[in-house]
PDB file of C-alpha atoms and ligand atoms in Angstrom:
ATOM      1  CA  UNK A   1     115.574 110.249 106.808  1.00 46.00           C
ATOM      2  CA  UNK A   2     116.639 108.224 103.704  1.00 45.00           C
ATOM      3  CA  UNK A   3     118.092 105.128 105.480  1.00 47.00           C
ATOM      4  CA  UNK A   4     121.064 103.278 104.046  1.00 50.00           C
ATOM      5  CA  UNK A   5     119.546 101.360 101.139  1.00 51.00           C
ATOM      6  CA  UNK A   6     121.892  98.453 101.273  1.00 59.00           C
ATOM      7  CA  UNK A   7     119.028  97.427 103.580  1.00 87.00           C
ATOM      8  CA  UNK A   8     115.376  97.151 102.579  1.00 90.00           C
ATOM      9  CA  UNK A   9     113.602  98.467 100.651  1.00 96.00           C
ATOM     10  CA  UNK A  10     115.793  98.443  97.556  1.00 95.00           C
ATOM     11  CA  UNK A  11     113.014  99.680  95.365  1.00 96.00           C
ATOM     12  CA  UNK A  12     109.560 101.179  95.950  1.00 98.00           C
ATOM     13  CA  UNK A  13     106.827 101.302  93.321  1.00 98.00           C
ATOM     14  CA  UNK A  14     103.979 103.685  94.097  1.00 98.00           C
ATOM     15  CA  UNK A  15     100.845 102.794  92.132  1.00 98.00           C
ATOM     16  CA  UNK A  16      97.893 105.079  91.718  1.00 98.00           C
ATOM     17  CA  UNK A  17      94.827 105.221  89.515  1.00 98.00           C
ATOM     18  CA  UNK A  18      91.136 105.985  89.668  1.00 97.00           C
ATOM     19  CA  UNK A  19      88.631 103.589  91.241  1.00 96.00           C
ATOM     20  CA  UNK A  20      88.346 100.349  89.262  1.00 96.00           C
ATOM     21  CA  UNK A  21      91.357 101.269  87.139  1.00 97.00           C
ATOM     22  CA  UNK A  22      92.875  97.942  88.128  1.00 96.00           C
ATOM     23  CA  UNK A  23      95.431  98.818  90.805  1.00 97.00           C
ATOM     24  CA  UNK A  24      94.826  95.626  92.784  1.00 96.00           C
ATOM     25  CA  UNK A  25      94.599  93.567  89.603  1.00 96.00           C
ATOM     26  CA  UNK A  26      97.936  94.823  88.253  1.00 97.00           C
ATOM     27  CA  UNK A  27      99.847  94.785  91.528  1.00 98.00           C
ATOM     28  CA  UNK A  28      98.624  91.226  92.226  1.00 97.00           C
ATOM     29  CA  UNK A  29     100.068  90.142  88.854  1.00 96.00           C
ATOM     30  CA  UNK A  30     103.314  91.956  89.622  1.00 97.00           C
ATOM     31  CA  UNK A  31     103.863  90.405  93.055  1.00 97.00           C
ATOM     32  CA  UNK A  32     103.335  86.927  91.564  1.00 96.00           C
ATOM     33  CA  UNK A  33     106.115  87.641  89.035  1.00 95.00           C
ATOM     34  CA  UNK A  34     108.469  89.080  91.655  1.00 95.00           C
ATOM     35  CA  UNK A  35     107.733  86.398  94.210  1.00 95.00           C
ATOM     36  CA  UNK A  36     106.460  86.874  97.744  1.00 96.00           C
ATOM     37  CA  UNK A  37     109.963  86.230  99.141  1.00 95.00           C
ATOM     38  CA  UNK A  38     111.258  89.292  97.329  1.00 95.00           C
ATOM     39  CA  UNK A  39     108.407  91.721  97.495  1.00 97.00           C
ATOM     40  CA  UNK A  40     105.371  92.828  99.415  1.00 98.00           C
ATOM     41  CA  UNK A  41     102.225  94.745  98.605  1.00 98.00           C
ATOM     42  CA  UNK A  42     101.800  97.718 100.919  1.00 98.00           C
ATOM     43  CA  UNK A  43      98.241  99.008 101.126  1.00 96.00           C
ATOM     44  CA  UNK A  44      98.001 102.516 102.525  1.00 95.00           C
ATOM     45  CA  UNK A  45      94.298 101.876 103.062  1.00 90.00           C
ATOM     46  CA  UNK A  46      95.051  98.888 105.328  1.00 91.00           C
ATOM     47  CA  UNK A  47      95.427 100.863 108.587  1.00 91.00           C
ATOM     48  CA  UNK A  48      92.191 102.750 107.832  1.00 87.00           C
ATOM     49  CA  UNK A  49      90.344  99.518 107.083  1.00 86.00           C
ATOM     50  CA  UNK A  50      91.806  97.791 110.119  1.00 89.00           C
ATOM     51  CA  UNK A  51      90.629 100.623 112.363  1.00 85.00           C
ATOM     52  CA  UNK A  52      87.191 100.530 110.739  1.00 81.00           C
ATOM     53  CA  UNK A  53      86.880  96.764 110.964  1.00 87.00           C
ATOM     54  CA  UNK A  54      87.596  96.905 114.709  1.00 85.00           C
ATOM     55  CA  UNK A  55      85.276  99.825 115.301  1.00 82.00           C
ATOM     56  CA  UNK A  56      82.328  98.326 113.448  1.00 82.00           C
ATOM     57  CA  UNK A  57      82.995  94.583 113.832  1.00 84.00           C
ATOM     58  CA  UNK A  58      83.601  94.131 110.071  1.00 84.00           C
ATOM     59  CA  UNK A  59      85.651  91.538 108.192  1.00 85.00           C
ATOM     60  CA  UNK A  60      89.070  93.079 107.491  1.00 84.00           C
ATOM     61  CA  UNK A  61      89.953  90.641 104.698  1.00 86.00           C
ATOM     62  CA  UNK A  62      86.800  91.576 102.801  1.00 83.00           C
ATOM     63  CA  UNK A  63      87.513  95.268 103.226  1.00 80.00           C
ATOM     64  CA  UNK A  64      91.000  94.721 101.808  1.00 80.00           C
ATOM     65  CA  UNK A  65      90.206  92.594  98.748  1.00 79.00           C
ATOM     66  CA  UNK A  66      88.743  93.730  95.426  1.00 66.00           C
ATOM     67  CA  UNK A  67      85.151  92.696  96.280  1.00 70.00           C
ATOM     68  CA  UNK A  68      82.279  95.172  96.497  1.00 76.00           C
ATOM     69  CA  UNK A  69      82.028  94.797 100.324  1.00 76.00           C
ATOM     70  CA  UNK A  70      84.341  97.779 100.885  1.00 78.00           C
ATOM     71  CA  UNK A  71      82.090 100.088  98.834  1.00 77.00           C
ATOM     72  CA  UNK A  72      79.475 100.182 101.619  1.00 78.00           C
ATOM     73  CA  UNK A  73      81.973 101.737 104.019  1.00 81.00           C
ATOM     74  CA  UNK A  74      84.166 103.734 101.639  1.00 79.00           C
ATOM     75  CA  UNK A  75      82.746 107.173 102.355  1.00 80.00           C
ATOM     76  CA  UNK A  76      82.965 106.865 106.142  1.00 82.00           C
ATOM     77  CA  UNK A  77      86.502 105.561 105.867  1.00 82.00           C
ATOM     78  CA  UNK A  78      87.453 108.470 103.587  1.00 82.00           C
ATOM     79  CA  UNK A  79      86.174 111.032 106.093  1.00 83.00           C
ATOM     80  CA  UNK A  80      88.021 109.455 109.017  1.00 84.00           C
ATOM     81  CA  UNK A  81      91.189 108.997 106.944  1.00 85.00           C
ATOM     82  CA  UNK A  82      91.010 112.608 105.900  1.00 83.00           C
ATOM     83  CA  UNK A  83      91.022 113.885 109.476  1.00 88.00           C
ATOM     84  CA  UNK A  84      94.029 111.730 110.353  1.00 89.00           C
ATOM     85  CA  UNK A  85      96.007 112.827 107.282  1.00 89.00           C
ATOM     86  CA  UNK A  86      95.461 116.476 108.057  1.00 90.00           C
ATOM     87  CA  UNK A  87      97.291 115.982 111.336  1.00 93.00           C
ATOM     88  CA  UNK A  88     100.096 113.827 109.935  1.00 95.00           C
ATOM     89  CA  UNK A  89     100.413 112.953 106.229  1.00 95.00           C
ATOM     90  CA  UNK A  90     102.846 110.108 106.925  1.00 96.00           C
ATOM     91  CA  UNK A  91     100.541 108.418 109.443  1.00 93.00           C
ATOM     92  CA  UNK A  92      99.049 105.796 107.111  1.00 94.00           C
ATOM     93  CA  UNK A  93     102.290 105.281 105.221  1.00 96.00           C
ATOM     94  CA  UNK A  94     104.162 104.366 108.419  1.00 96.00           C
ATOM     95  CA  UNK A  95     101.370 102.181 109.752  1.00 94.00           C
ATOM     96  CA  UNK A  96     100.876 100.372 106.437  1.00 96.00           C
ATOM     97  CA  UNK A  97     104.602  99.558 106.304  1.00 97.00           C
ATOM     98  CA  UNK A  98     104.474  98.192 109.862  1.00 95.00           C
ATOM     99  CA  UNK A  99     101.272  96.201 109.286  1.00 94.00           C
ATOM    100  CA  UNK A 100     102.735  94.144 106.446  1.00 94.00           C
ATOM    101  CA  UNK A 101     106.257  93.936 107.951  1.00 94.00           C
ATOM    102  CA  UNK A 102     107.549  95.427 104.729  1.00 94.00           C
ATOM    103  CA  UNK A 103     111.104  95.876 106.001  1.00 93.00           C
ATOM    104  CA  UNK A 104     111.613  92.107 105.520  1.00 92.00           C
ATOM    105  CA  UNK A 105     111.269  92.548 101.732  1.00 96.00           C
ATOM    106  CA  UNK A 106     113.369  94.223  99.023  1.00 96.00           C
ATOM    107  CA  UNK A 107     110.593  95.473  96.760  1.00 97.00           C
ATOM    108  CA  UNK A 108     107.658  97.429  98.108  1.00 98.00           C
ATOM    109  CA  UNK A 109     104.629  97.682  95.856  1.00 98.00           C
ATOM    110  CA  UNK A 110     102.373 100.381  97.233  1.00 98.00           C
ATOM    111  CA  UNK A 111      99.077  99.609  95.528  1.00 98.00           C
ATOM    112  CA  UNK A 112      97.000 102.632  96.458  1.00 96.00           C
ATOM    113  CA  UNK A 113      98.792 105.981  96.540  1.00 97.00           C
ATOM    114  CA  UNK A 114      96.029 108.588  96.420  1.00 95.00           C
ATOM    115  CA  UNK A 115      97.603 111.859  97.503  1.00 94.00           C
ATOM    116  CA  UNK A 116     100.479 114.057  96.471  1.00 97.00           C
ATOM    117  CA  UNK A 117     101.469 113.851 100.123  1.00 96.00           C
ATOM    118  CA  UNK A 118     101.624 110.002  99.915  1.00 96.00           C
ATOM    119  CA  UNK A 119     104.123 110.374  97.084  1.00 98.00           C
ATOM    120  CA  UNK A 120     105.958 113.189  98.895  1.00 98.00           C
ATOM    121  CA  UNK A 121     106.315 111.117 102.072  1.00 98.00           C
ATOM    122  CA  UNK A 122     107.901 108.141 100.310  1.00 98.00           C
ATOM    123  CA  UNK A 123     110.313 110.347  98.345  1.00 98.00           C
ATOM    124  CA  UNK A 124     111.262 112.224 101.497  1.00 98.00           C
ATOM    125  CA  UNK A 125     112.019 109.026 103.374  1.00 97.00           C
ATOM    126  CA  UNK A 126     113.439 106.580 100.799  1.00 97.00           C
ATOM    127  CA  UNK A 127     115.495 106.343  97.632  1.00 93.00           C
ATOM    128  CA  UNK A 128     114.565 104.491  94.429  1.00 94.00           C
ATOM    129  CA  UNK A 129     110.896 105.415  94.517  1.00 97.00           C
ATOM    130  CA  UNK A 130     108.999 105.203  91.226  1.00 97.00           C
ATOM    131  CA  UNK A 131     105.624 106.829  90.579  1.00 98.00           C
ATOM    132  CA  UNK A 132     103.302 104.726  88.427  1.00 98.00           C
ATOM    133  CA  UNK A 133      99.846 105.718  87.189  1.00 98.00           C
ATOM    134  CA  UNK A 134      97.259 103.303  85.830  1.00 98.00           C
ATOM    135  CA  UNK A 135      94.924 104.875  83.284  1.00 97.00           C
ATOM    136  CA  UNK A 136      91.587 103.295  82.412  1.00 97.00           C
ATOM    137  CA  UNK A 137      88.703 104.811  80.472  1.00 97.00           C
ATOM    138  CA  UNK A 138      85.492 105.597  82.340  1.00 97.00           C
ATOM    139  CA  UNK A 139      83.635 103.179  80.030  1.00 97.00           C
ATOM    140  CA  UNK A 140      85.871 100.304  81.069  1.00 97.00           C
ATOM    141  CA  UNK A 141      85.661 101.319  84.727  1.00 97.00           C
ATOM    142  CA  UNK A 142      81.881 101.233  84.431  1.00 97.00           C
ATOM    143  CA  UNK A 143      82.059  97.744  82.953  1.00 96.00           C
ATOM    144  CA  UNK A 144      84.020  96.795  86.082  1.00 95.00           C
ATOM    145  CA  UNK A 145      81.238  98.069  88.331  1.00 93.00           C
ATOM    146  CA  UNK A 146      82.180 101.711  88.846  1.00 95.00           C
ATOM    147  CA  UNK A 147      79.431 104.301  89.112  1.00 95.00           C
ATOM    148  CA  UNK A 148      80.104 107.938  89.863  1.00 96.00           C
ATOM    149  CA  UNK A 149      79.317 108.549  93.532  1.00 92.00           C
ATOM    150  CA  UNK A 150      79.206 112.018  95.042  1.00 91.00           C
ATOM    151  CA  UNK A 151      81.375 112.369  98.084  1.00 85.00           C
ATOM    152  CA  UNK A 152      83.721 109.678  96.765  1.00 87.00           C
ATOM    153  CA  UNK A 153      84.558 110.342  93.121  1.00 95.00           C
ATOM    154  CA  UNK A 154      84.730 114.101  93.608  1.00 94.00           C
ATOM    155  CA  UNK A 155      86.660 113.867  96.903  1.00 88.00           C
ATOM    156  CA  UNK A 156      90.385 114.580  97.278  1.00 87.00           C
ATOM    157  CA  UNK A 157      91.124 110.886  97.930  1.00 85.00           C
ATOM    158  CA  UNK A 158      90.042 110.210  94.347  1.00 94.00           C
ATOM    159  CA  UNK A 159      91.059 113.441  92.609  1.00 96.00           C
ATOM    160  CA  UNK A 160      94.209 114.779  94.282  1.00 96.00           C
ATOM    161  CA  UNK A 161      96.529 113.071  91.778  1.00 98.00           C
ATOM    162  CA  UNK A 162      94.496 114.019  88.679  1.00 97.00           C
ATOM    163  CA  UNK A 163      96.788 116.971  87.982  1.00 97.00           C
ATOM    164  CA  UNK A 164     100.022 115.233  89.047  1.00 98.00           C
ATOM    165  CA  UNK A 165     102.311 114.673  86.068  1.00 97.00           C
ATOM    166  CA  UNK A 166     105.607 113.287  87.395  1.00 98.00           C
ATOM    167  CA  UNK A 167     104.942 109.672  86.486  1.00 98.00           C
ATOM    168  CA  UNK A 168     107.890 107.361  85.872  1.00 96.00           C
ATOM    169  CA  UNK A 169     105.503 104.905  84.190  1.00 95.00           C
ATOM    170  CA  UNK A 170     102.035 105.218  82.767  1.00 96.00           C
ATOM    171  CA  UNK A 171     100.059 102.034  82.291  1.00 96.00           C
ATOM    172  CA  UNK A 172      96.964 101.691  80.148  1.00 95.00           C
ATOM    173  CA  UNK A 173      94.575  99.083  81.527  1.00 96.00           C
ATOM    174  CA  UNK A 174      91.617  99.061  79.195  1.00 95.00           C
ATOM    175  CA  UNK A 175      91.544  95.293  78.938  1.00 86.00           C
ATOM    176  CA  UNK A 176      94.172  94.800  76.249  1.00 79.00           C
ATOM    177  CA  UNK A 177      96.294  91.977  77.666  1.00 79.00           C
ATOM    178  CA  UNK A 178      99.169  92.735  75.259  1.00 80.00           C
ATOM    179  CA  UNK A 179      99.598  96.260  76.649  1.00 84.00           C
ATOM    180  CA  UNK A 180      99.413  95.014  80.200  1.00 92.00           C
ATOM    181  CA  UNK A 181     102.029  92.328  79.616  1.00 94.00           C
ATOM    182  CA  UNK A 182     104.341  94.903  78.072  1.00 94.00           C
ATOM    183  CA  UNK A 183     103.924  97.190  81.089  1.00 95.00           C
ATOM    184  CA  UNK A 184     104.548  94.295  83.479  1.00 96.00           C
ATOM    185  CA  UNK A 185     107.766  93.424  81.653  1.00 96.00           C
ATOM    186  CA  UNK A 186     109.029  97.018  81.655  1.00 95.00           C
ATOM    187  CA  UNK A 187     108.458  97.327  85.385  1.00 96.00           C
ATOM    188  CA  UNK A 188     110.072  93.946  86.027  1.00 96.00           C
ATOM    189  CA  UNK A 189     113.145  95.078  84.076  1.00 94.00           C
ATOM    190  CA  UNK A 190     113.364  98.163  86.259  1.00 91.00           C
ATOM    191  CA  UNK A 191     113.069  96.119  89.449  1.00 93.00           C
ATOM    192  CA  UNK A 192     115.708  93.656  88.282  1.00 92.00           C
ATOM    193  CA  UNK A 193     118.188  96.503  87.826  1.00 89.00           C
ATOM    194  CA  UNK A 194     117.728  97.473  91.470  1.00 86.00           C
ATOM    195  CA  UNK A 195     117.325  93.984  92.929  1.00 86.00           C
ATOM    196  CA  UNK A 196     119.543  91.496  91.083  1.00 79.00           C
ATOM    197  CA  UNK A 197     118.198  88.532  93.102  1.00 72.00           C
ATOM    198  CA  UNK A 198     115.019  88.785  91.020  1.00 73.00           C
ATOM    199  CA  UNK A 199     116.984  88.127  87.798  1.00 61.00           C
ATOM    200  CA  UNK A 200     115.693  84.589  87.508  1.00 47.00           C
ATOM    201  CA  UNK A 201     111.996  85.467  87.488  1.00 51.00           C
ATOM    202  CA  UNK A 202     109.972  86.283  84.393  1.00 53.00           C
TER     203      UNK A 202
HETATM  204  N1  ATP B 301      93.028  93.997  82.739  1.00 65.84           N
HETATM  205  C1  ATP B 301      91.982  93.481  83.387  1.00 65.84           C
HETATM  206  N2  ATP B 301      91.376  92.372  82.877  1.00 65.84           N
HETATM  207  C2  ATP B 301      90.314  91.832  83.510  1.00 65.84           C
HETATM  208  N3  ATP B 301      89.777  92.297  84.666  1.00 65.84           N
HETATM  209  C3  ATP B 301      90.340  93.379  85.215  1.00 65.84           C
HETATM  210  C4  ATP B 301      91.468  94.022  84.610  1.00 65.84           C
HETATM  211  N4  ATP B 301      91.819  95.063  85.381  1.00 65.84           N
HETATM  212  C5  ATP B 301      90.960  95.066  86.423  1.00 65.84           C
HETATM  213  N5  ATP B 301      90.062  94.064  86.313  1.00 65.84           N
HETATM  214  C6  ATP B 301      88.943  93.772  87.248  1.00 65.84           C
HETATM  215  O1  ATP B 301      88.258  94.993  87.475  1.00 65.84           O
HETATM  216  C7  ATP B 301      87.838  95.081  88.829  1.00 65.84           C
HETATM  217  C8  ATP B 301      88.436  96.327  89.459  1.00 65.84           C
HETATM  218  O2  ATP B 301      89.848  96.164  89.521  1.00 65.84           O
HETATM  219  P1  ATP B 301      90.666  96.474  90.847  1.00 65.84           P
HETATM  220  O3  ATP B 301      89.936  96.031  92.064  1.00 65.84           O
HETATM  221  O4  ATP B 301      92.055  95.985  90.642  1.00 65.84           O
HETATM  222  O5  ATP B 301      90.631  98.085  90.752  1.00 65.84           O
HETATM  223  P2  ATP B 301      91.220  99.132  91.789  1.00 65.84           P
HETATM  224  O6  ATP B 301      91.859 100.210  90.985  1.00 65.84           O
HETATM  225  O7  ATP B 301      92.085  98.422  92.788  1.00 65.84           O
HETATM  226  O8  ATP B 301      89.867  99.653  92.415  1.00 65.84           O
HETATM  227  P3  ATP B 301      89.554 100.380  93.803  1.00 65.84           P
HETATM  228  O9  ATP B 301      90.269 101.717  93.778  1.00 65.84           O
HETATM  229  O10 ATP B 301      88.094 100.505  93.732  1.00 65.84           O
HETATM  230  O11 ATP B 301      90.037  99.468  94.910  1.00 65.84           O
HETATM  231  C9  ATP B 301      88.290  93.796  89.531  1.00 65.84           C
HETATM  232  O12 ATP B 301      87.230  92.881  89.522  1.00 65.84           O
HETATM  233  C10 ATP B 301      89.417  93.313  88.617  1.00 65.84           C
HETATM  234  O13 ATP B 301      89.575  91.915  88.670  1.00 65.84           O
END
């Protein structure tokens, strides 16, 4: 498809990382720097969570934030999501874009790419797509509340990108604020090259 990219989006950042690596944490910092007028966070898990919230009468906002609420339902959501992806790997990508009205914004920050096919879909359909991986040690993830859970941590939704190597950026998020700030600045520089209107932000 690759639409004319004088229109939105001008730049897409696809973030991935293991559970509790800090994807939400980092992308929340990034959107604050870019400004909500310029960018939007696209959550590929949003359509799954929205479906689940409706089906089970759950609170969507609590499923979407970084609280532990979502952990109770993660496995069921993974299984349902899996069956949908098998039929159409772009299904959640398209729905997530629609849900947050992303076409109004220049910079799309996809905070939860989990599959090679997520990455494939964005590259097939848009230009200026960057693949970004957040790396965090298991010890630090444990400190953030992660415990290895069968059916989740050994499932494709968590492991499919383990052997993917085509990262444009690799971010270490082991709690060193200096490293994180440096990564934020590098990514902001990249965005500013593509979207000059963001020049003024820092
Ligand atoms: N650099 C950091 N400094 C302090 N706290 C952090 C840092 N990175 C992440 N955290 C905290 O660790 C927890 C997990 O981070 P976050 O929710 O962003 O991970 P995630 O990769 O989005 O996880 P999941 O895949 O489970 O949704 C959150 O409470 C977050 O605030």
